[in-house]
Coordinates of C-alpha atoms in Angstrom, one line a residue:
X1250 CA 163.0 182.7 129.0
X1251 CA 159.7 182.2 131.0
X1252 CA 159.5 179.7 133.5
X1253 CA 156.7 176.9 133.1
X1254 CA 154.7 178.9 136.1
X1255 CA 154.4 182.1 133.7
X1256 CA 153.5 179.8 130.7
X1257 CA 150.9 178.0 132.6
X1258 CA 149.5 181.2 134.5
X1259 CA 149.2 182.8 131.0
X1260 CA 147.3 179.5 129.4
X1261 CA 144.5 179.1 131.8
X1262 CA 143.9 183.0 131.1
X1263 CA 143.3 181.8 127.6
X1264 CA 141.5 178.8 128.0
X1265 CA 139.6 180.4 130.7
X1266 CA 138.6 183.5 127.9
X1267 CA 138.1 180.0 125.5
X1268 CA 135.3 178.6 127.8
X1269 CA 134.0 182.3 127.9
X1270 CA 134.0 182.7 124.0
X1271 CA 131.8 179.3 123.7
X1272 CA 129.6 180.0 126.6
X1273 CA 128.4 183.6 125.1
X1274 CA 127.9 181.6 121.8
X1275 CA 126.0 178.9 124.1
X1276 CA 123.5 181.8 125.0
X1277 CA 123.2 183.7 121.6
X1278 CA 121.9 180.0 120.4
X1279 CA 119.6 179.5 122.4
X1280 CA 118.0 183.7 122.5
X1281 CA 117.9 183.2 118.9
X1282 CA 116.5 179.6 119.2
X1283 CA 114.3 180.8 121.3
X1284 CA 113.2 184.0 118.8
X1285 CA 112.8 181.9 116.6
X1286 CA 110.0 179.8 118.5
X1287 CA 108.5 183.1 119.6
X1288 CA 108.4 184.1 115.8
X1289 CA 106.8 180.7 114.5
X1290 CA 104.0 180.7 117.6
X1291 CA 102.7 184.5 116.5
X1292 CA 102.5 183.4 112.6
X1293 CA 100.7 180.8 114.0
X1294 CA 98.4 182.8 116.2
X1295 CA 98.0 185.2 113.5
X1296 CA 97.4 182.0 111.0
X1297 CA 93.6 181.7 112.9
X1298 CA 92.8 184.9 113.4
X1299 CA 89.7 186.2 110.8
X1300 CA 90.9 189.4 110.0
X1301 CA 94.7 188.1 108.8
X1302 CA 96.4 188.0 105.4
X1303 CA 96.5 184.3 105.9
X1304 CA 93.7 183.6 103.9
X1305 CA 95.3 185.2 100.9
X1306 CA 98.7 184.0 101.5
X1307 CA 98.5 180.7 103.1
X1308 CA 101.8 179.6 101.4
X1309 CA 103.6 182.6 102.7
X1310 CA 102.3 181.5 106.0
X1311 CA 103.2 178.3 106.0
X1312 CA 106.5 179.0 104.8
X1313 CA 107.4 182.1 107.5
X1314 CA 106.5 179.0 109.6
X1315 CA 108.7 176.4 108.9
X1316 CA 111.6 179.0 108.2
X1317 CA 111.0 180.1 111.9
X1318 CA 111.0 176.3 113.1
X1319 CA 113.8 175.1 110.8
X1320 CA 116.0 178.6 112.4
X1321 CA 114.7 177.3 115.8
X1322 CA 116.3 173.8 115.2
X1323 CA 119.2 174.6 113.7
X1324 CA 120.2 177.3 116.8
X1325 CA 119.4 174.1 119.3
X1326 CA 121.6 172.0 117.3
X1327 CA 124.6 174.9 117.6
X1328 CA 123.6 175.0 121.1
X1329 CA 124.1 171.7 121.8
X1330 CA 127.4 171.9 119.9
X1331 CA 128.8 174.6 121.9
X1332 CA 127.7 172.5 125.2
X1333 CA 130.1 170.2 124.6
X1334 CA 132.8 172.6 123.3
X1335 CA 132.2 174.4 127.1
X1336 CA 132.6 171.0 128.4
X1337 CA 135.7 170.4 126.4
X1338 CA 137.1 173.7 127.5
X1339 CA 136.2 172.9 131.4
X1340 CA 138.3 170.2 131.0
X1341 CA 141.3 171.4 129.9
X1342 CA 140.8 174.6 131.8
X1343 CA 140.9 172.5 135.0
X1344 CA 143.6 170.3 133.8
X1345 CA 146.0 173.4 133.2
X1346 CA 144.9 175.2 136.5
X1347 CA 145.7 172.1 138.3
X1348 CA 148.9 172.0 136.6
X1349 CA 149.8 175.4 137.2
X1350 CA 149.2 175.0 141.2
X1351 CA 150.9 172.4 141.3
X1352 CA 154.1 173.6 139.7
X1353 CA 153.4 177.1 142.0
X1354 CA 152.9 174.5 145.1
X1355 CA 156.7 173.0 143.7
X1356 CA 158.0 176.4 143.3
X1357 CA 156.7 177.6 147.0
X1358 CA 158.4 174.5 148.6
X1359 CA 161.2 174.8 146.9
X1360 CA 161.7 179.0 148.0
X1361 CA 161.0 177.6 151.5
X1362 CA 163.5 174.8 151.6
X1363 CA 166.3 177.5 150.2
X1364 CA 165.3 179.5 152.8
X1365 CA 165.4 176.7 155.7
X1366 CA 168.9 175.6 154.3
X1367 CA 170.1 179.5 154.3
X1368 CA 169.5 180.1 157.7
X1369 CA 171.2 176.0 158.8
X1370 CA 174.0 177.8 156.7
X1371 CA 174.0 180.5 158.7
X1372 CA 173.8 179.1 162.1
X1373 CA 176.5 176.7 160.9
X1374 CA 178.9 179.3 159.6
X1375 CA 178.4 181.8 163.4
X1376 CA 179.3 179.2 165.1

């Protein structure tokens, strides 16, 4: 059977891999939040110009625009909602690392009062 040292080494590998999965979605939020904006200011710019279709298809227009506004919010508010699952993930991921050194910290003193007690043994018995 593993000892709680493996167990913990091996879980913050996964919650650190965790964090990573909702920090790469963090990022893909916001670039497509951000797209988004980028999209919805050119229809816009395009909206003025004199030579555009606007004039034909204002409704198009208009709705291109608030499409490209309502993808721009919607990306924010997943944004924001992955924030807090990084935060959530920091947490535990510093929880379990701090576990997991302690226990290693337990498991190195323990080794090393073996090891003092061997050689007392050893000193006692050549005597």
């Amino acid at each position: 059977m593993s000892t709680r040292r493996d167990r913990l080494k091996k879980l913050v590998k996964v919650q650190e891999q965790l964090k990573a999965l909702h920090e790469t979605r963090h990022a893909t939020f916001l670039a497509a939040a951000s797209a988004a904006e980028a999209e919805a200011r050119d229809l816009v710019g395009h909206f003025d110009q004199a030579n555009s279709l606007s004039g034909l298809f204002p409704d198009l227009y208009h709705r291109r625009i608030a499409s490209a506004v309502g993808r721009q919010e919607a990306n924010l508010e997943s944004a924001r909602q992955e924030a807090s699952l990084i935060a959530a993930a920091t947490a535990r991921t510093n929880m379990v690392e701090r576990a997991y050194k302690d226990v290693r910290n337990r498991d190195e003193r323990e080794r090393s009062d073996r090891e003092r007690l061997d050689l007392i043994a050893q000193k006692r018995n050549g005597e």
